């Protein structure tokens, strides 16, 4: 085995990766995402020494603000939401590169000002013409913004520099609208300059799925239809829709979460081993898996859709979805969605993947549970194994990050009694470093031009292709089924698994 000096090896992924000279232009600075996630992530990166000294942050919005007003907004959001401690010297350095451009997304004069602002930053801060445009705005405005960027020469990079565009979800409403968006973007930016955010891919535990599967000898031999009975992927939230009525009503749980986060999780869990850990190989395997996914024929029996009614959350009485501020009283938007999927390949033939997500459920938890078949033969009496369930490998994505392996063990005592026990790996117990926020990782990757964690257009379109027939079937069905806040969803979700002789996990 040859030894390589890590200081010299460009492929060594352990080295801190520091972005070169560059700036970030943020559209949608008044939104929740910018305030709670993006601005704090920029500060956290600066605090960890991962941004260049001349880094600039330009805000663009329809507000009558000066640079200082925007800086104050960034300051407050950092103070409230940043992960790392507030350090005055880091803030002062960041502050010097903060600018604000007021204007509408279709206002040519504002984009002219943006161009001049960027030129000024290139000169005074040394950003060298390298800028990323982050569209944290409703997709209806993507077209306006990228057209203006193109018209004002902002999308085009000069020799030796780069321009990139970052798009937030929802990436379309269905396959047709996703294709339209792709065309709009492709008309202005090359595919390798487009970074589609799925923030789940930035989570440490999600990336660790590949480490668990492909860095070890003990899981992959079981990871197939010979041993796996079924897979459950759950993303449950205890919160309601909060202040996001405008975004959520008409979108719903399936478009908000299944189309992106859960299908990406499923792709990572079920795909084949990539030939290398690079963007091309990874995306190719995910894409191959997504294109092998098939829906069962009876969507009425194999999917479930619910809407939370009044109930309880954290010991408090909470309103139902239809009573939330800003929601239409007749809204048919689902806040719970569950679907059954199959993968048409040899590895997964006959193994159902159950995906579910919902708001106002029992607790906040995201996990992937690979539930194994029972041992083919038991030399024990039926009474001894009454409390033995199925073995399971559970990847706990959040909040209690880690992994659980469930198996049967003898209960201490003179009789032979076998019961389920858990073997736990907890991130916090094994590593001293805390995990960075997903957005820190993803923003840094954009600035470094590293695409492995960003789904490409084919993946997004395939995901819509999977979901579109389900959405159409639900549309025909009418209203979603109510479930009381604080429970685990509608009855139809229980029936959906009961029909297959299975039950959902209660994490
Ligand atoms: C977002 C969804 O993508 O993910 C939200 O739009 C959801 O509805 C959020 O609340 C959950 O993210 P996380 O990282 O807290 O699991």
Coordinates of C-alpha atoms and ligand atoms in Angstrom, one line a residue:
X1 CA 0.0 0.0 0.0
X2 CA 1.5 3.4 -0.9
X3 CA 1.5 6.3 1.5
X4 CA 0.4 9.7 0.3
X5 CA 1.1 12.9 2.0
X6 CA -2.3 14.3 2.9
X7 CA -1.0 17.8 2.5
X8 CA -0.2 17.1 -1.1
X9 CA -3.0 14.9 -2.1
X10 CA -5.9 16.8 -3.8
X11 CA -8.2 13.8 -3.4
X12 CA -7.9 13.8 0.4
X13 CA -11.3 14.8 1.6
X14 CA -10.3 15.4 5.2
X15 CA -8.5 18.7 4.5
X16 CA -10.5 21.8 5.3
X17 CA -11.9 23.1 2.0
X18 CA -11.7 26.8 1.8
X19 CA -13.5 28.7 -0.9
X20 CA -11.4 31.0 -3.2
X21 CA -12.3 34.6 -3.8
X22 CA -16.0 34.9 -4.4
X23 CA -19.4 36.5 -3.4
X24 CA -23.0 35.3 -2.9
X25 CA -26.0 37.2 -4.2
X26 CA -29.1 36.3 -2.3
X27 CA -32.6 36.7 -3.8
X28 CA -35.4 36.3 -1.3
X29 CA -33.7 37.8 1.8
X30 CA -37.0 38.6 3.5
X31 CA -38.0 34.9 3.6
X32 CA -37.8 32.5 6.5
X33 CA -35.2 30.3 4.8
X34 CA -32.8 33.2 4.4
X35 CA -33.3 34.4 8.0
X36 CA -33.2 31.0 9.7
X37 CA -30.8 29.0 7.6
X38 CA -28.9 30.8 4.8
X39 CA -27.5 34.0 6.5
X40 CA -26.6 32.0 9.7
X41 CA -24.8 29.4 7.5
X42 CA -22.8 32.1 5.8
X43 CA -21.7 33.4 9.1
X44 CA -20.9 29.9 10.4
X45 CA -18.7 29.3 7.4
X46 CA -16.9 32.6 7.9
X47 CA -16.5 31.8 11.6
X48 CA -14.9 28.4 10.7
X49 CA -12.5 30.2 8.4
X50 CA -13.9 28.6 5.3
X51 CA -14.7 31.8 3.4
X52 CA -12.2 34.0 1.7
X53 CA -11.3 37.3 3.5
X54 CA -12.9 39.4 0.8
X55 CA -16.2 37.4 0.7
X56 CA -19.2 39.5 -0.2
X57 CA -22.9 39.0 0.5
X58 CA -25.4 41.0 -1.6
X59 CA -29.0 41.0 -0.7
X60 CA -31.7 41.7 -3.4
X61 CA -35.3 42.4 -2.5
X62 CA -38.3 44.7 -2.9
X63 CA -37.5 46.8 0.2
X64 CA -36.4 50.3 0.6
X65 CA -33.3 49.4 2.5
X66 CA -29.7 50.8 2.5
X67 CA -26.7 48.5 3.0
X68 CA -26.8 49.1 6.8
X69 CA -30.5 48.0 7.0
X70 CA -29.7 44.8 5.3
X71 CA -26.6 44.3 7.5
X72 CA -28.8 44.7 10.5
X73 CA -31.1 42.0 9.3
X74 CA -28.2 39.6 8.7
X75 CA -26.7 40.5 12.1
X76 CA -30.0 39.7 13.9
X77 CA -30.5 36.5 12.1
X78 CA -26.9 35.4 12.8
X79 CA -27.3 36.3 16.5
X80 CA -30.5 34.3 16.7
X81 CA -29.8 31.3 14.5
X82 CA -26.1 30.7 14.0
X83 CA -24.7 27.4 15.1
X84 CA -21.3 28.7 16.2
X85 CA -20.6 31.4 18.8
X86 CA -20.8 35.1 17.8
X87 CA -17.3 36.7 17.4
X88 CA -17.2 40.4 16.8
X89 CA -14.0 40.3 14.6
X90 CA -15.6 37.7 12.3
X91 CA -18.8 39.7 12.0
X92 CA -16.8 43.0 11.3
X93 CA -15.0 41.3 8.4
X94 CA -18.2 39.9 7.0
X95 CA -19.9 43.3 7.4
X96 CA -17.4 45.0 5.2
X97 CA -18.6 42.9 2.2
X98 CA -22.4 43.3 2.8
X99 CA -24.4 45.2 0.2
X100 CA -28.1 45.6 -0.6
X101 CA -29.8 46.2 -4.0
X102 CA -33.5 47.3 -3.8
X103 CA -35.7 46.3 -6.6
X104 CA -38.3 44.0 -8.2
X105 CA -37.3 40.7 -9.8
X106 CA -38.2 42.1 -13.3
X107 CA -36.8 45.6 -12.9
X108 CA -34.0 46.2 -15.4
X109 CA -32.7 49.3 -13.4
X110 CA -32.2 47.2 -10.3
X111 CA -30.2 44.6 -12.2
X112 CA -28.1 47.4 -13.6
X113 CA -27.4 48.4 -10.0
X114 CA -26.6 44.8 -9.2
X115 CA -24.1 44.6 -12.0
X116 CA -22.4 47.8 -10.8
X117 CA -22.4 46.5 -7.2
X118 CA -20.7 43.3 -8.3
X119 CA -18.1 45.2 -10.3
X120 CA -17.4 47.4 -7.3
X121 CA -17.0 44.3 -5.1
X122 CA -14.6 42.7 -7.6
X123 CA -12.5 45.9 -7.4
X124 CA -12.6 46.7 -3.7
X125 CA -12.9 43.2 -2.2
X126 CA -11.1 41.1 -4.8
X127 CA -14.1 38.8 -5.5
X128 CA -12.5 38.3 -9.0
X129 CA -15.8 38.0 -10.9
X130 CA -16.8 34.8 -9.1
X131 CA -20.4 35.1 -7.9
X132 CA -23.2 32.7 -7.1
X133 CA -26.8 33.8 -7.4
X134 CA -29.0 32.0 -4.8
X135 CA -32.7 32.0 -5.7
X136 CA -34.5 31.5 -2.4
X137 CA -37.7 32.7 -4.1
X138 CA -40.9 31.1 -5.4
X139 CA -40.2 29.3 -8.6
X140 CA -42.7 31.6 -10.4
X141 CA -40.0 34.2 -10.3
X142 CA -37.0 32.1 -11.5
X143 CA -37.7 33.0 -15.1
X144 CA -37.7 36.8 -14.4
X145 CA -34.5 36.7 -12.4
X146 CA -32.4 34.5 -14.7
X147 CA -33.6 36.5 -17.8
X148 CA -32.5 39.7 -16.1
X149 CA -29.2 38.1 -15.0
X150 CA -28.6 37.2 -18.7
X151 CA -29.7 40.6 -20.1
X152 CA -27.3 42.4 -17.8
X153 CA -24.4 40.1 -18.6
X154 CA -24.4 38.8 -15.0
X155 CA -24.8 35.1 -15.9
X156 CA -21.7 35.1 -18.1
X157 CA -18.3 34.5 -16.5
X158 CA -15.2 36.2 -17.8
X159 CA -12.2 34.0 -18.6
X160 CA -10.9 32.4 -15.5
X161 CA -13.9 33.2 -13.3
X162 CA -17.3 31.6 -12.6
X163 CA -21.0 32.4 -12.3
X164 CA -23.4 29.9 -10.7
X165 CA -27.0 29.7 -9.9
X166 CA -28.5 28.0 -6.9
X167 CA -32.2 27.1 -6.9
X168 CA -34.4 26.1 -4.0
X169 CA -37.3 23.8 -4.2
X170 CA -40.1 23.4 -5.0
X171 CA -38.6 22.7 -8.4
X172 CA -41.8 22.8 -10.3
X173 CA -45.3 21.5 -9.4
X174 CA -45.2 18.4 -11.6
X175 CA -43.1 17.0 -14.4
X176 CA -44.3 19.4 -17.1
X177 CA -43.5 22.5 -14.9
X178 CA -40.2 21.1 -13.8
X179 CA -39.2 20.7 -17.4
X180 CA -40.2 24.3 -18.2
X181 CA -38.0 25.5 -15.3
X182 CA -35.1 23.4 -16.5
X183 CA -35.5 24.9 -20.0
X184 CA -35.5 28.4 -18.5
X185 CA -32.3 27.7 -16.6
X186 CA -30.7 25.8 -19.4
X187 CA -31.3 28.8 -21.7
X188 CA -29.0 30.9 -19.5
X189 CA -26.7 28.7 -17.4
X190 CA -24.8 25.5 -18.4
X191 CA -25.9 22.4 -16.4
X192 CA -22.7 22.4 -14.4
X193 CA -23.4 25.9 -13.2
X194 CA -26.8 25.0 -11.9
X195 CA -27.0 23.8 -8.2
X196 CA -30.4 22.4 -7.2
X197 CA -30.7 22.4 -3.4
X198 CA -32.1 19.4 -1.6
X199 CA -30.9 20.2 1.9
X200 CA -31.3 16.6 3.1
X201 CA -28.3 15.7 1.0
X202 CA -26.3 18.2 3.1
X203 CA -27.1 16.4 6.3
X204 CA -24.2 14.4 7.8
X205 CA -26.4 11.4 8.6
X206 CA -27.7 11.3 5.0
X207 CA -24.2 11.3 3.6
X208 CA -23.4 8.6 6.1
X209 CA -25.8 6.2 4.5
X210 CA -23.2 5.7 1.8
X211 CA -20.5 5.3 4.3
X212 CA -22.5 2.7 6.3
X213 CA -23.4 0.8 3.1
X214 CA -20.2 0.9 1.2
X215 CA -17.4 1.2 3.7
X216 CA -18.3 -1.9 5.7
X217 CA -18.5 -5.6 5.1
X218 CA -21.4 -6.4 7.3
X219 CA -24.4 -4.6 5.9
X220 CA -24.3 -4.9 2.1
X221 CA -24.6 -8.7 2.1
X222 CA -28.0 -8.3 3.7
X223 CA -29.1 -5.4 1.7
X224 CA -31.3 -7.2 -0.9
X225 CA -34.5 -9.0 -1.4
X226 CA -33.1 -12.3 0.1
X227 CA -32.9 -10.7 3.5
X228 CA -34.9 -7.5 3.5
X229 CA -38.6 -7.7 4.2
X230 CA -39.4 -4.1 3.6
X231 CA -38.0 -0.6 4.1
X232 CA -39.7 2.3 5.9
X233 CA -38.6 5.9 5.3
X234 CA -40.2 8.3 7.7
X235 CA -39.9 12.1 8.0
X236 CA -42.2 13.2 10.7
X237 CA -42.6 16.7 12.1
X238 CA -44.4 17.7 15.3
X239 CA -44.8 21.3 14.1
X240 CA -47.7 22.6 11.9
X241 CA -47.2 24.8 8.9
X242 CA -46.2 27.8 11.1
X243 CA -46.0 31.0 9.1
X244 CA -45.7 29.3 5.8
X245 CA -49.3 29.1 4.7
X246 CA -48.7 31.0 1.5
X247 CA -46.1 28.5 0.4
X248 CA -47.7 25.3 1.7
X249 CA -51.4 25.6 0.7
X250 CA -51.7 24.0 -2.7
X251 CA -48.3 22.3 -2.4
X252 CA -48.8 19.8 0.4
X253 CA -46.7 17.1 2.0
X254 CA -46.0 14.9 -1.1
X255 CA -44.6 17.8 -3.2
X256 CA -42.9 19.5 -0.3
X257 CA -41.0 16.4 1.0
X258 CA -41.6 13.1 -0.9
X259 CA -40.7 14.5 -4.3
X260 CA -37.3 15.6 -3.1
X261 CA -36.0 14.6 0.4
X262 CA -37.6 11.1 0.7
X263 CA -37.0 10.0 -2.9
X264 CA -33.4 11.1 -2.6
X265 CA -33.1 9.2 0.7
X266 CA -34.6 6.1 -1.0
X267 CA -32.2 6.5 -3.9
X268 CA -29.2 6.5 -1.5
X269 CA -30.6 3.5 0.4
X270 CA -31.4 1.4 -2.6
X271 CA -28.9 2.4 -5.3
X272 CA -25.9 0.2 -6.4
X273 CA -22.4 1.1 -5.4
X274 CA -21.0 4.0 -7.4
X275 CA -17.7 3.3 -9.3
X276 CA -16.2 6.3 -7.5
X277 CA -17.3 8.9 -4.9
X278 CA -17.6 11.7 -7.5
X279 CA -20.5 13.7 -8.8
X280 CA -20.9 11.8 -12.1
X281 CA -20.8 8.3 -10.6
X282 CA -23.1 9.1 -7.7
X283 CA -25.7 10.9 -9.7
X284 CA -25.6 8.1 -12.3
X285 CA -26.4 5.5 -9.7
X286 CA -29.2 7.6 -8.1
X287 CA -30.7 8.3 -11.5
X288 CA -30.6 4.6 -12.4
X289 CA -32.4 3.7 -9.2
X290 CA -35.0 6.4 -9.6
X291 CA -35.7 5.2 -13.1
X292 CA -36.3 1.7 -11.8
X293 CA -39.0 2.8 -9.3
X294 CA -42.5 1.6 -10.1
X295 CA -45.8 2.4 -8.4
X296 CA -48.2 -0.4 -7.4
X297 CA -51.3 -0.6 -9.6
X298 CA -53.9 0.1 -6.9
X299 CA -53.0 3.6 -5.7
X300 CA -56.2 3.8 -3.6
X301 CA -54.9 1.0 -1.4
X302 CA -51.2 1.6 -1.4
X303 CA -51.1 5.4 -0.6
X304 CA -52.6 7.5 2.1
X305 CA -53.3 11.2 2.4
X306 CA -54.3 13.2 5.5
X307 CA -54.8 16.6 6.9
X308 CA -54.3 17.5 10.5
X309 CA -57.3 18.5 12.6
X310 CA -57.2 20.2 16.0
X311 CA -55.3 18.2 18.6
X312 CA -52.3 18.3 20.9
X313 CA -48.6 19.2 20.4
X314 CA -46.2 19.3 23.3
X315 CA -48.9 19.4 25.8
X316 CA -50.7 22.3 24.2
X317 CA -54.0 22.4 22.3
X318 CA -53.3 23.3 18.7
X319 CA -55.5 24.3 15.8
X320 CA -56.3 22.2 12.7
X321 CA -54.8 22.9 9.3
X322 CA -58.0 24.5 8.1
X323 CA -58.0 26.9 11.0
X324 CA -54.4 28.1 10.5
X325 CA -53.9 31.7 9.4
X326 CA -53.7 32.1 5.7
X327 CA -55.2 28.7 4.8
X328 CA -58.3 28.5 2.6
X329 CA -61.1 27.0 4.7
X330 CA -61.9 24.6 1.8
X331 CA -58.2 23.6 1.3
X332 CA -57.6 20.0 0.1
X333 CA -53.9 20.3 0.6
X334 CA -52.5 17.2 2.4
X335 CA -50.3 17.6 5.5
X336 CA -49.6 13.8 5.6
X337 CA -48.6 11.6 2.7
X338 CA -47.6 8.0 2.5
X339 CA -46.8 6.0 -0.6
X340 CA -45.7 2.5 -1.5
X341 CA -43.0 2.0 -4.1
X342 CA -41.2 -0.9 -5.7
X343 CA -37.9 -1.2 -7.4
X344 CA -37.9 -3.2 -10.5
X345 CA -34.5 -4.9 -10.3
X346 CA -33.0 -8.1 -9.1
X347 CA -31.8 -6.7 -5.8
X348 CA -35.2 -5.4 -4.7
X349 CA -37.7 -7.5 -6.4
X350 CA -40.8 -7.9 -4.1
X351 CA -39.5 -5.6 -1.4
X352 CA -41.9 -2.7 -0.7
X353 CA -40.5 0.7 0.2
X354 CA -43.0 2.6 2.4
X355 CA -42.4 6.4 2.5
X356 CA -44.3 8.7 4.8
X357 CA -44.1 12.3 5.9
X358 CA -46.4 14.6 7.9
X359 CA -46.8 17.7 10.0
X360 CA -48.2 17.7 13.5
X361 CA -47.3 14.1 14.0
X362 CA -46.3 12.5 17.4
X363 CA -42.8 13.7 17.3
X364 CA -40.0 15.1 15.1
X365 CA -38.0 12.2 13.6
X366 CA -36.5 11.3 10.3
X367 CA -35.3 7.7 9.9
X368 CA -34.7 4.9 7.4
X369 CA -35.6 1.5 8.8
X370 CA -34.5 -1.6 6.8
X371 CA -36.6 -4.4 8.3
X372 CA -35.3 -7.9 7.7
X373 CA -37.1 -11.1 7.1
X374 CA -37.4 -13.6 10.0
X375 CA -34.8 -16.3 10.3
X376 CA -35.8 -19.1 8.1
X377 CA -35.9 -21.6 10.9
X378 CA -36.3 -21.3 14.7
X379 CA -35.2 -24.1 16.9
X380 CA -37.1 -22.5 19.8
X381 CA -40.6 -23.0 20.9
X382 CA -43.2 -20.6 19.7
X383 CA -43.7 -19.4 23.4
X384 CA -40.0 -18.6 23.7
X385 CA -40.0 -16.2 20.7
X386 CA -43.4 -14.6 21.3
X387 CA -41.7 -11.2 21.9
X388 CA -39.2 -11.5 19.1
X389 CA -39.9 -9.1 16.3
X390 CA -38.1 -8.7 13.0
X391 CA -34.4 -7.7 12.9
X392 CA -34.0 -4.1 11.8
X393 CA -31.2 -1.7 10.8
X394 CA -32.4 1.8 11.5
X395 CA -30.4 4.8 10.3
X396 CA -31.5 7.7 12.5
X397 CA -31.2 10.8 10.4
X398 CA -32.4 13.2 13.1
X399 CA -32.8 14.5 15.7
X400 CA -31.1 11.7 17.6
X401 CA -28.4 11.1 15.0
X402 CA -27.0 7.6 14.8
X403 CA -28.0 4.0 14.0
X404 CA -29.8 1.2 15.8
X405 CA -29.5 -2.5 15.1
X406 CA -32.4 -4.5 16.5
X407 CA -32.1 -8.2 17.1
X408 CA -33.3 -10.9 19.5
X409 CA -31.4 -11.9 22.6
X410 CA -32.0 -14.3 25.5
X411 CA -33.8 -12.8 28.4
X412 CA -31.7 -13.5 31.6
X413 CA -33.2 -16.3 33.7
X414 CA -33.6 -20.0 33.8
X415 CA -36.1 -20.2 30.9
X416 CA -35.3 -19.8 27.2
X417 CA -37.1 -16.6 26.3
X418 CA -36.0 -14.4 23.5
X419 CA -36.8 -10.7 23.2
X420 CA -35.9 -7.8 20.9
X421 CA -32.9 -5.6 22.1
X422 CA -31.3 -2.6 20.5
X423 CA -27.6 -1.9 19.8
X424 CA -27.1 1.8 19.4
X425 CA -24.5 4.0 17.8
X426 CA -24.9 7.7 18.7
X427 CA -23.0 10.3 16.8
X428 CA -22.5 12.5 19.8
X429 CA -21.0 9.6 21.8
X430 CA -18.5 8.6 19.1
X431 CA -17.3 11.9 17.7
X432 CA -16.4 15.1 19.5
X433 CA -17.1 17.4 16.4
X434 CA -20.7 18.5 16.1
X435 CA -22.3 18.2 12.7
X436 CA -22.4 21.3 10.5
X437 CA -25.8 22.5 9.3
X438 CA -26.8 21.1 5.9
X439 CA -26.8 24.6 4.5
X440 CA -23.2 25.3 5.6
X441 CA -22.0 22.3 3.7
X442 CA -24.1 23.0 0.6
X443 CA -23.3 26.7 0.3
X444 CA -19.6 25.9 0.7
X445 CA -19.9 23.2 -2.1
X446 CA -21.5 25.8 -4.4
X447 CA -18.7 28.3 -3.8
X448 CA -16.2 25.5 -4.4
X449 CA -18.0 24.3 -7.5
X450 CA -18.5 20.8 -6.1
X451 CA -21.7 19.2 -7.4
X452 CA -22.0 15.6 -5.9
X453 CA -24.6 16.6 -3.4
X454 CA -26.9 18.5 -5.8
X455 CA -29.5 16.5 -7.8
X456 CA -29.3 17.0 -11.5
X457 CA -32.3 17.8 -13.7
X458 CA -32.8 14.1 -14.7
X459 CA -33.2 13.1 -11.0
X460 CA -35.7 15.9 -10.4
X461 CA -37.7 15.0 -13.4
X462 CA -37.7 11.3 -12.6
X463 CA -39.0 12.1 -9.1
X464 CA -41.9 14.0 -10.6
X465 CA -42.6 11.2 -13.0
X466 CA -42.9 8.9 -10.0
X467 CA -45.2 11.2 -8.1
X468 CA -47.4 12.7 -10.8
X469 CA -49.8 9.6 -11.1
X470 CA -50.2 9.6 -7.3
X471 CA -51.0 13.3 -7.2
X472 CA -53.5 12.8 -10.1
X473 CA -55.2 9.9 -8.3
X474 CA -55.5 12.0 -5.1
X475 CA -56.9 15.0 -7.0
X476 CA -59.7 12.7 -8.3
X477 CA -60.4 11.4 -4.8
X478 CA -61.2 14.8 -3.3
X479 CA -60.5 15.6 0.4
X480 CA -57.7 14.2 2.4
X481 CA -58.6 12.3 5.5
X482 CA -58.4 14.2 8.8
X483 CA -56.2 13.1 11.7
X484 CA -55.9 14.7 15.1
X485 CA -52.7 16.7 15.6
X486 CA -50.2 14.8 17.8
X487 CA -51.1 11.4 16.3
X488 CA -49.3 9.3 13.6
X489 CA -51.5 10.2 10.7
X490 CA -54.8 9.0 9.2
X491 CA -56.3 5.6 9.6
X492 CA -55.8 4.9 5.9
X493 CA -52.0 4.9 6.5
X494 CA -52.4 2.1 9.1
X495 CA -54.6 0.2 6.7
X496 CA -52.2 0.6 3.9
X497 CA -49.6 -1.4 5.8
X498 CA -52.0 -3.7 7.5
X499 CA -53.1 -5.0 4.1
X500 CA -49.5 -6.2 3.6
X501 CA -49.5 -7.7 7.1
X502 CA -47.1 -5.0 8.4
X503 CA -47.2 -2.0 10.8
X504 CA -45.5 1.3 10.8
X505 CA -42.8 1.8 13.3
X506 CA -43.5 4.2 16.2
X507 CA -40.1 5.9 16.5
Ligands
LIG1 C1 -38.3 21.6 4.1 C2 -39.8 21.6 3.9 O1 -37.7 21.2 2.8 O2 -37.8 20.7 5.1 C3 -40.4 21.9 5.3 O3 -40.2 22.5 3.0 C4 -39.8 21.1 6.4 O4 -41.8 21.8 5.2 C5 -38.3 21.1 6.3 O5 -40.3 21.6 7.6 C6 -37.7 20.2 7.4 O6 -36.3 20.3 7.4 P1 -35.5 19.7 8.5 O7 -34.1 19.9 8.1 O8 -35.8 20.4 9.8 O9 -35.9 18.2 8.6

